[in-house]
PDB file of C-alpha atoms in Angstrom:
ATOM      1  CA  MET A   1      29.805  17.612  -6.935  1.00 83.00           C
ATOM      2  CA  ILE A   2      26.040  15.130  -5.881  1.00 92.00           C
ATOM      3  CA  SER A   3      26.330  11.744  -6.943  1.00 94.00           C
ATOM      4  CA  GLN A   4      23.769   9.622  -8.517  1.00 95.00           C
ATOM      5  CA  LYS A   5      22.267   8.227  -5.208  1.00 96.00           C
ATOM      6  CA  TRP A   6      21.284  11.854  -3.423  1.00 96.00           C
ATOM      7  CA  SER A   7      20.226  13.334  -7.374  1.00 96.00           C
ATOM      8  CA  LYS A   8      17.683   9.998  -7.930  1.00 97.00           C
ATOM      9  CA  LEU A   9      17.221  10.607  -4.068  1.00 97.00           C
ATOM     10  CA  ILE A  10      16.140  14.585  -4.546  1.00 97.00           C
ATOM     11  CA  LYS A  11      14.327  13.733  -7.813  1.00 97.00           C
ATOM     12  CA  SER A  12      11.984  11.071  -6.177  1.00 98.00           C
ATOM     13  CA  LEU A  13      11.484  13.910  -3.551  1.00 97.00           C
ATOM     14  CA  HIS A  14       8.933  15.917  -6.097  1.00 97.00           C
ATOM     15  CA  LEU A  15       6.716  13.616  -5.578  1.00 97.00           C
ATOM     16  CA  LYS A  16       4.455  13.223  -2.181  1.00 97.00           C
ATOM     17  CA  LYS A  17       4.403   9.158  -2.647  1.00 98.00           C
ATOM     18  CA  PHE A  18       8.712   9.844  -2.052  1.00 98.00           C
ATOM     19  CA  ARG A  19       8.193  11.935   0.307  1.00 98.00           C
ATOM     20  CA  LYS A  20       5.707  10.188   2.400  1.00 97.00           C
ATOM     21  CA  ALA A  21       7.731   6.635   2.076  1.00 98.00           C
ATOM     22  CA  GLU A  22      11.242   8.074   3.377  1.00 98.00           C
ATOM     23  CA  GLN A  23       9.886  11.297   5.625  1.00 98.00           C
ATOM     24  CA  LEU A  24      11.988  13.553   4.039  1.00 98.00           C
ATOM     25  CA  PHE A  25      11.019  16.506   1.601  1.00 98.00           C
ATOM     26  CA  PHE A  26      13.528  19.849  -0.286  1.00 97.00           C
ATOM     27  CA  VAL A  27      14.068  23.442   0.635  1.00 97.00           C
ATOM     28  CA  GLU A  28      15.690  24.773  -1.954  1.00 95.00           C
ATOM     29  CA  GLY A  29      17.326  28.512  -2.581  1.00 94.00           C
ATOM     30  CA  GLU A  30      19.772  30.349  -0.222  1.00 95.00           C
ATOM     31  CA  LYS A  31      17.086  32.109   2.616  1.00 95.00           C
ATOM     32  CA  ALA A  32      15.263  28.596   2.660  1.00 95.00           C
ATOM     33  CA  VAL A  33      18.174  26.928   3.819  1.00 96.00           C
ATOM     34  CA  LEU A  34      19.379  29.442   5.830  1.00 97.00           C
ATOM     35  CA  GLU A  35      16.040  29.721   7.666  1.00 97.00           C
ATOM     36  CA  VAL A  36      15.719  25.277   8.408  1.00 97.00           C
ATOM     37  CA  LEU A  37      19.918  25.176   8.747  1.00 97.00           C
ATOM     38  CA  ALA A  38      18.985  28.149  12.491  1.00 96.00           C
ATOM     39  CA  ALA A  39      15.781  26.515  12.905  1.00 96.00           C
ATOM     40  CA  HIS A  40      18.152  23.490  13.850  1.00 94.00           C
ATOM     41  CA  TRP A  41      15.426  21.033  11.792  1.00 95.00           C
ATOM     42  CA  PRO A  42      16.812  17.727  11.029  1.00 96.00           C
ATOM     43  CA  VAL A  43      19.088  17.902   8.158  1.00 97.00           C
ATOM     44  CA  LYS A  44      19.816  14.765   6.340  1.00 97.00           C
ATOM     45  CA  ALA A  45      22.419  16.690   3.669  1.00 97.00           C
ATOM     46  CA  LEU A  46      23.252  19.951   2.444  1.00 97.00           C
ATOM     47  CA  PHE A  47      24.156  20.471  -1.473  1.00 97.00           C
ATOM     48  CA  GLY A  48      25.981  24.133  -1.986  1.00 96.00           C
ATOM     49  CA  THR A  49      28.198  26.019  -4.504  1.00 96.00           C
ATOM     50  CA  ALA A  50      31.771  27.090  -2.986  1.00 95.00           C
ATOM     51  CA  ASP A  51      30.133  30.345  -2.796  1.00 96.00           C
ATOM     52  CA  PHE A  52      28.136  29.315  -0.703  1.00 96.00           C
ATOM     53  CA  PHE A  53      29.995  27.460   1.240  1.00 96.00           C
ATOM     54  CA  ASP A  54      32.831  30.007   1.547  1.00 96.00           C
ATOM     55  CA  ARG A  55      29.983  32.911   3.203  1.00 96.00           C
ATOM     56  CA  PHE A  56      28.161  30.763   5.376  1.00 97.00           C
ATOM     57  CA  PRO A  57      31.546  28.028   6.529  1.00 95.00           C
ATOM     58  CA  GLU A  58      29.154  27.561   9.282  1.00 95.00           C
ATOM     59  CA  THR A  59      26.417  25.714   7.423  1.00 94.00           C
ATOM     60  CA  ALA A  60      29.315  22.728   6.509  1.00 91.00           C
ATOM     61  CA  TYR A  61      28.666  21.809   9.884  1.00 93.00           C
ATOM     62  CA  ALA A  62      24.986  22.382  10.666  1.00 92.00           C
ATOM     63  CA  ALA A  63      23.484  19.231   7.990  1.00 93.00           C
ATOM     64  CA  GLU A  64      24.624  15.152   9.012  1.00 94.00           C
ATOM     65  CA  MET A  65      26.702  15.783   5.666  1.00 94.00           C
ATOM     66  CA  SER A  66      27.676  18.125   3.584  1.00 95.00           C
ATOM     67  CA  HIS A  67      28.267  17.913  -0.179  1.00 94.00           C
ATOM     68  CA  PRO A  68      29.833  21.108  -2.698  1.00 95.00           C
ATOM     69  CA  CYS A  69      28.118  21.254  -5.785  1.00 95.00           C
ATOM     70  CA  SER A  70      27.555  23.516  -8.927  1.00 94.00           C
ATOM     71  CA  ALA A  71      24.406  25.862  -9.090  1.00 93.00           C
ATOM     72  CA  SER A  72      23.706  23.800 -11.879  1.00 93.00           C
ATOM     73  CA  GLU A  73      23.780  20.725 -10.702  1.00 94.00           C
ATOM     74  CA  LEU A  74      20.735  22.842  -8.138  1.00 94.00           C
ATOM     75  CA  GLU A  75      19.236  23.412 -10.653  1.00 92.00           C
ATOM     76  CA  GLN A  76      19.095  20.181 -12.533  1.00 93.00           C
ATOM     77  CA  VAL A  77      17.621  18.135  -8.830  1.00 95.00           C
ATOM     78  CA  GLY A  78      15.608  21.098  -7.454  1.00 92.00           C
ATOM     79  CA  THR A  79      12.379  23.354  -8.931  1.00 91.00           C
ATOM     80  CA  PHE A  80      14.323  26.619  -9.217  1.00 84.00           C
ATOM     81  CA  THR A  81      15.300  27.986 -12.911  1.00 78.00           C
ATOM     82  CA  SER A  82      17.848  29.806 -11.305  1.00 80.00           C
ATOM     83  CA  ASN A  83      19.465  27.868  -7.898  1.00 78.00           C
ATOM     84  CA  ASN A  84      22.512  29.420  -7.333  1.00 83.00           C
ATOM     85  CA  ALA A  85      23.496  28.619  -3.384  1.00 94.00           C
ATOM     86  CA  ALA A  86      21.525  25.526  -1.932  1.00 96.00           C
ATOM     87  CA  LEU A  87      19.819  23.213  -1.489  1.00 97.00           C
ATOM     88  CA  ALA A  88      18.728  20.885   2.380  1.00 97.00           C
ATOM     89  CA  VAL A  89      17.299  17.634   2.094  1.00 98.00           C
ATOM     90  CA  VAL A  90      15.124  16.978   5.048  1.00 98.00           C
ATOM     91  CA  ALA A  91      13.393  15.324   7.978  1.00 98.00           C
ATOM     92  CA  ILE A  92       9.237  16.155   7.576  1.00 97.00           C
ATOM     93  CA  PRO A  93       8.364  16.832  11.750  1.00 95.00           C
ATOM     94  CA  GLN A  94       6.312  14.513  13.040  1.00 94.00           C
ATOM     95  CA  TYR A  95       3.808  17.090  15.237  1.00 94.00           C
ATOM     96  CA  ALA A  96       1.964  15.682  18.164  1.00 95.00           C
ATOM     97  CA  PRO A  97      -1.936  15.260  18.414  1.00 95.00           C
ATOM     98  CA  PHE A  98      -3.565  19.218  17.293  1.00 97.00           C
ATOM     99  CA  ALA A  99      -5.115  20.428  20.621  1.00 96.00           C
ATOM    100  CA  GLU A 100      -8.031  23.204  21.047  1.00 97.00           C
ATOM    101  CA  THR A 101      -6.915  25.742  22.752  1.00 96.00           C
ATOM    102  CA  ALA A 102      -9.227  28.427  24.007  1.00 96.00           C
ATOM    103  CA  GLY A 103      -8.773  31.741  22.447  1.00 95.00           C
ATOM    104  CA  GLU A 104      -6.420  30.947  19.622  1.00 96.00           C
ATOM    105  CA  TRP A 105      -7.604  31.077  15.407  1.00 98.00           C
ATOM    106  CA  THR A 106      -7.446  28.223  13.812  1.00 98.00           C
ATOM    107  CA  LEU A 107      -7.425  27.936  10.158  1.00 98.00           C
ATOM    108  CA  VAL A 108      -9.348  25.057   8.419  1.00 98.00           C
ATOM    109  CA  LEU A 109      -8.594  23.976   4.818  1.00 98.00           C
ATOM    110  CA  ASP A 110     -10.960  21.551   2.864  1.00 98.00           C
ATOM    111  CA  ASN A 111      -9.353  19.880  -0.277  1.00 97.00           C
ATOM    112  CA  VAL A 112      -7.362  22.796  -1.114  1.00 97.00           C
ATOM    113  CA  ASN A 113      -5.806  22.080  -4.307  1.00 96.00           C
ATOM    114  CA  ASP A 114      -2.804  24.085  -5.933  1.00 97.00           C
ATOM    115  CA  PRO A 115       0.018  24.117  -3.486  1.00 97.00           C
ATOM    116  CA  GLY A 116       0.863  28.121  -4.398  1.00 96.00           C
ATOM    117  CA  ASN A 117      -2.230  28.657  -2.657  1.00 97.00           C
ATOM    118  CA  LEU A 118      -1.758  27.022   0.192  1.00 98.00           C
ATOM    119  CA  GLY A 119       2.161  27.734   0.790  1.00 98.00           C
ATOM    120  CA  THR A 120       0.489  31.666   0.585  1.00 97.00           C
ATOM    121  CA  ILE A 121      -2.603  30.711   3.408  1.00 98.00           C
ATOM    122  CA  ILE A 122       1.169  29.452   5.393  1.00 98.00           C
ATOM    123  CA  ARG A 123       2.396  32.733   5.600  1.00 98.00           C
ATOM    124  CA  ILE A 124      -0.939  34.258   6.160  1.00 98.00           C
ATOM    125  CA  ALA A 125      -1.031  32.546   9.046  1.00 98.00           C
ATOM    126  CA  ASP A 126       2.295  32.921  10.210  1.00 98.00           C
ATOM    127  CA  TRP A 127       2.288  37.362   9.724  1.00 98.00           C
ATOM    128  CA  TYR A 128      -1.049  36.294  12.177  1.00 97.00           C
ATOM    129  CA  GLY A 129       0.472  34.710  14.981  1.00 97.00           C
ATOM    130  CA  ILE A 130      -1.732  31.411  13.527  1.00 98.00           C
ATOM    131  CA  ARG A 131      -0.044  28.640  14.831  1.00 98.00           C
ATOM    132  CA  HIS A 132      -2.178  25.196  13.720  1.00 98.00           C
ATOM    133  CA  ILE A 133      -3.492  24.624   9.865  1.00 98.00           C
ATOM    134  CA  LEU A 134      -6.269  21.756   9.909  1.00 98.00           C
ATOM    135  CA  CYS A 135      -5.940  19.807   6.710  1.00 98.00           C
ATOM    136  CA  SER A 136      -8.369  17.247   5.370  1.00 98.00           C
ATOM    137  CA  ALA A 137      -6.245  14.760   3.687  1.00 97.00           C
ATOM    138  CA  ASP A 138      -6.745  15.836   0.019  1.00 97.00           C
ATOM    139  CA  THR A 139      -5.591  19.009   1.291  1.00 98.00           C
ATOM    140  CA  VAL A 140      -2.092  19.248  -1.331  1.00 98.00           C
ATOM    141  CA  ASP A 141       0.901  18.044   0.433  1.00 98.00           C
ATOM    142  CA  ALA A 142       2.975  20.647   3.022  1.00 98.00           C
ATOM    143  CA  PHE A 143       5.905  19.603   2.095  1.00 98.00           C
ATOM    144  CA  ASN A 144       5.191  20.185  -2.340  1.00 97.00           C
ATOM    145  CA  PRO A 145       8.414  21.761  -3.763  1.00 95.00           C
ATOM    146  CA  LYS A 146       6.095  24.013  -4.855  1.00 96.00           C
ATOM    147  CA  VAL A 147       4.258  24.851  -1.198  1.00 97.00           C
ATOM    148  CA  ILE A 148       8.125  25.206   0.781  1.00 97.00           C
ATOM    149  CA  ALA A 149       8.817  27.707  -1.932  1.00 94.00           C
ATOM    150  CA  SER A 150       5.022  29.656  -1.222  1.00 95.00           C
ATOM    151  CA  ALA A 151       4.951  29.745   1.816  1.00 96.00           C
ATOM    152  CA  LYS A 152       9.269  31.179   2.225  1.00 92.00           C
ATOM    153  CA  GLY A 153      10.291  30.338   6.574  1.00 94.00           C
ATOM    154  CA  SER A 154       6.341  30.318   7.234  1.00 97.00           C
ATOM    155  CA  PHE A 155       6.607  26.461   7.349  1.00 97.00           C
ATOM    156  CA  LEU A 156       9.363  26.586  10.095  1.00 97.00           C
ATOM    157  CA  ARG A 157       6.963  27.855  12.364  1.00 97.00           C
ATOM    158  CA  VAL A 158       3.129  27.001  11.267  1.00 98.00           C
ATOM    159  CA  LYS A 159       2.212  22.863  12.219  1.00 98.00           C
ATOM    160  CA  LEU A 160      -0.012  21.271   9.559  1.00 98.00           C
ATOM    161  CA  HIS A 161      -2.433  18.514  10.408  1.00 98.00           C
ATOM    162  CA  TYR A 162      -4.066  16.328   7.753  1.00 98.00           C
ATOM    163  CA  GLY A 163      -7.112  14.075   8.265  1.00 97.00           C
ATOM    164  CA  ASP A 164     -11.054  14.204   8.718  1.00 97.00           C
ATOM    165  CA  LEU A 165     -11.770  16.983   9.989  1.00 98.00           C
ATOM    166  CA  THR A 166     -15.367  16.218  10.777  1.00 98.00           C
ATOM    167  CA  PRO A 167     -14.314  14.766  14.346  1.00 97.00           C
ATOM    168  CA  VAL A 168     -12.602  17.774  15.162  1.00 97.00           C
ATOM    169  CA  LEU A 169     -15.245  20.090  14.816  1.00 98.00           C
ATOM    170  CA  ASN A 170     -17.812  18.169  15.505  1.00 97.00           C
ATOM    171  CA  GLN A 171     -15.924  18.453  18.987  1.00 97.00           C
ATOM    172  CA  ALA A 172     -14.723  21.620  18.980  1.00 97.00           C
ATOM    173  CA  GLN A 173     -15.776  24.258  22.154  1.00 97.00           C
ATOM    174  CA  GLN A 174     -15.556  27.570  20.143  1.00 97.00           C
ATOM    175  CA  ALA A 175     -17.011  28.789  17.432  1.00 96.00           C
ATOM    176  CA  VAL A 176     -16.411  27.573  13.411  1.00 98.00           C
ATOM    177  CA  TYR A 177     -16.034  29.632  10.738  1.00 97.00           C
ATOM    178  CA  GLY A 178     -16.665  28.413   7.629  1.00 97.00           C
ATOM    179  CA  ALA A 179     -16.504  30.457   4.417  1.00 96.00           C
ATOM    180  CA  PHE A 180     -19.928  31.325   2.335  1.00 94.00           C
ATOM    181  CA  LEU A 181     -21.110  33.857  -0.928  1.00 90.00           C
ATOM    182  CA  ASP A 182     -24.066  33.738   1.212  1.00 90.00           C
ATOM    183  CA  GLY A 183     -22.711  34.778   4.870  1.00 92.00           C
ATOM    184  CA  ASP A 184     -22.865  37.356   7.358  1.00 94.00           C
ATOM    185  CA  SER A 185     -20.448  40.083   6.333  1.00 96.00           C
ATOM    186  CA  VAL A 186     -16.893  39.856   7.970  1.00 95.00           C
ATOM    187  CA  HIS A 187     -16.425  43.501   8.321  1.00 93.00           C
ATOM    188  CA  GLN A 188     -19.330  43.498  10.937  1.00 88.00           C
ATOM    189  CA  LEU A 189     -19.313  40.276  12.726  1.00 91.00           C
ATOM    190  CA  ALA A 190     -20.725  40.448  15.997  1.00 88.00           C
ATOM    191  CA  LEU A 191     -17.448  38.285  18.395  1.00 89.00           C
ATOM    192  CA  ALA A 192     -19.353  36.555  21.817  1.00 83.00           C
ATOM    193  CA  LYS A 193     -15.123  36.085  22.726  1.00 89.00           C
ATOM    194  CA  PRO A 194     -11.805  35.332  20.351  1.00 91.00           C
ATOM    195  CA  GLY A 195     -10.917  32.675  18.761  1.00 96.00           C
ATOM    196  CA  GLY A 196     -12.511  30.115  16.710  1.00 97.00           C
ATOM    197  CA  PHE A 197     -11.809  27.793  13.908  1.00 98.00           C
ATOM    198  CA  ILE A 198     -11.872  29.692   9.528  1.00 98.00           C
ATOM    199  CA  VAL A 199     -12.723  26.891   7.799  1.00 98.00           C
ATOM    200  CA  LEU A 200     -11.822  27.750   4.022  1.00 98.00           C
ATOM    201  CA  GLY A 201     -12.929  25.456   0.718  1.00 97.00           C
ATOM    202  CA  ASN A 202     -12.104  24.195  -2.506  1.00 95.00           C
ATOM    203  CA  GLU A 203     -11.110  26.697  -5.317  1.00 92.00           C
ATOM    204  CA  ALA A 204     -13.530  26.084  -7.618  1.00 92.00           C
ATOM    205  CA  ASN A 205     -16.826  24.131  -5.195  1.00 93.00           C
ATOM    206  CA  GLY A 206     -15.618  25.913  -1.730  1.00 95.00           C
ATOM    207  CA  ILE A 207     -16.304  24.084   1.683  1.00 97.00           C
ATOM    208  CA  SER A 208     -17.931  20.586   0.777  1.00 97.00           C
ATOM    209  CA  ASP A 209     -21.160  20.045   2.237  1.00 97.00           C
ATOM    210  CA  ALA A 210     -19.765  17.206   4.924  1.00 97.00           C
ATOM    211  CA  ILE A 211     -17.876  20.182   6.110  1.00 98.00           C
ATOM    212  CA  ALA A 212     -20.828  22.934   5.834  1.00 98.00           C
ATOM    213  CA  ALA A 213     -22.702  20.943   7.726  1.00 97.00           C
ATOM    214  CA  CYS A 214     -19.707  20.966  10.992  1.00 98.00           C
ATOM    215  CA  VAL A 215     -20.120  25.102  10.482  1.00 98.00           C
ATOM    216  CA  ASN A 216     -22.435  27.519  13.146  1.00 94.00           C
ATOM    217  CA  ARG A 217     -21.485  30.623  11.828  1.00 95.00           C
ATOM    218  CA  ARG A 218     -21.375  31.623   8.163  1.00 97.00           C
ATOM    219  CA  ILE A 219     -19.163  34.582   7.143  1.00 97.00           C
ATOM    220  CA  THR A 220     -18.693  36.047   3.796  1.00 96.00           C
ATOM    221  CA  ILE A 221     -16.449  38.718   2.058  1.00 96.00           C
ATOM    222  CA  PRO A 222     -19.036  41.939   1.298  1.00 94.00           C
ATOM    223  CA  ALA A 223     -18.779  42.491  -2.488  1.00 93.00           C
ATOM    224  CA  PHE A 224     -18.235  45.877  -4.000  1.00 94.00           C
ATOM    225  CA  GLY A 225     -17.758  44.950  -7.688  1.00 95.00           C
ATOM    226  CA  GLN A 226     -18.801  42.081 -10.719  1.00 91.00           C
ATOM    227  CA  ALA A 227     -16.071  39.588  -9.764  1.00 90.00           C
ATOM    228  CA  GLU A 228     -17.248  36.476  -9.268  1.00 86.00           C
ATOM    229  CA  SER A 229     -15.449  35.625  -6.505  1.00 86.00           C
ATOM    230  CA  LEU A 230     -11.616  35.949  -5.006  1.00 90.00           C
ATOM    231  CA  ASN A 231      -8.587  33.368  -4.682  1.00 94.00           C
ATOM    232  CA  VAL A 232      -8.567  31.612  -1.605  1.00 96.00           C
ATOM    233  CA  GLY A 233      -5.339  32.794  -0.785  1.00 95.00           C
ATOM    234  CA  ILE A 234      -6.631  36.295  -0.623  1.00 95.00           C
ATOM    235  CA  ALA A 235      -9.804  36.078   1.164  1.00 96.00           C
ATOM    236  CA  SER A 236      -7.781  34.073   4.628  1.00 97.00           C
ATOM    237  CA  ALA A 237      -6.340  37.594   4.752  1.00 97.00           C
ATOM    238  CA  VAL A 238      -8.555  38.940   4.119  1.00 97.00           C
ATOM    239  CA  ILE A 239     -11.224  36.669   7.127  1.00 97.00           C
ATOM    240  CA  VAL A 240      -8.517  36.699   8.813  1.00 97.00           C
ATOM    241  CA  ASP A 241      -7.038  40.148   8.604  1.00 96.00           C
ATOM    242  CA  ASN A 242     -11.037  41.181   9.744  1.00 96.00           C
ATOM    243  CA  LEU A 243     -12.534  38.471  12.750  1.00 96.00           C
ATOM    244  CA  LEU A 244      -8.905  39.469  14.375  1.00 94.00           C
ATOM    245  CA  ARG A 245      -9.543  42.900  14.350  1.00 92.00           C
ATOM    246  CA  LEU A 246     -13.208  41.753  16.007  1.00 91.00           C
ATOM    247  CA  SER A 247     -11.169  40.009  17.691  1.00 86.00           C
ATOM    248  CA  GLY A 248      -8.978  43.099  19.228  1.00 79.00           C
ATOM    249  CA  LYS A 249      -6.106  41.959  18.544  1.00 67.00           C
TER     250      LYS A 249
END
């Protein structure tokens, strides 16, 4: 069973302040847990049903501690309404500071608040081979359980860096593209060279004035209907797909 100590710790990791204090987060569900273990991230504790450990006996030795438990216990400490397999408590990785690389695309998120949107954007970055996402300090935490669930295993391959975006964008050696309603059509851009920064803004307010001042190429997705706007996750996919296509990827 899951001890009271571990149960209390896992439940505390639902909140950002405790994830930050403990430098831990959790991953739940069979597929996601197996991906974390296969990626050799430092798993501090692994909780799984008897069936999970019977089918994947090697996992019992892949974590610092392994604990058999029931599916109902997993549901009580996690966020999934039905988790009949496993949950892993994992150390938050410490990434090297971001460094711009010529020819590479980098996503930049200015106060993206919704965990589902961030998880979707991480998956999109992974799909298109984007290795880094820069996030403003007020963007939702990458290790929020809902972000992890939405990102599937893509959070293992895309590095998210949090901090003040202005210095990085002001010192950028490549173009800084920003998504606006009044920009140039992303379908017909002329790119001098591949690579650069793609800035996406808050779900309700778009890109802030401070970050807008760092953008040197305003772009938009042209509308052919009457919708007021696009979800930021959907917009990121359309923009990234077009920019990579136009850059010959």
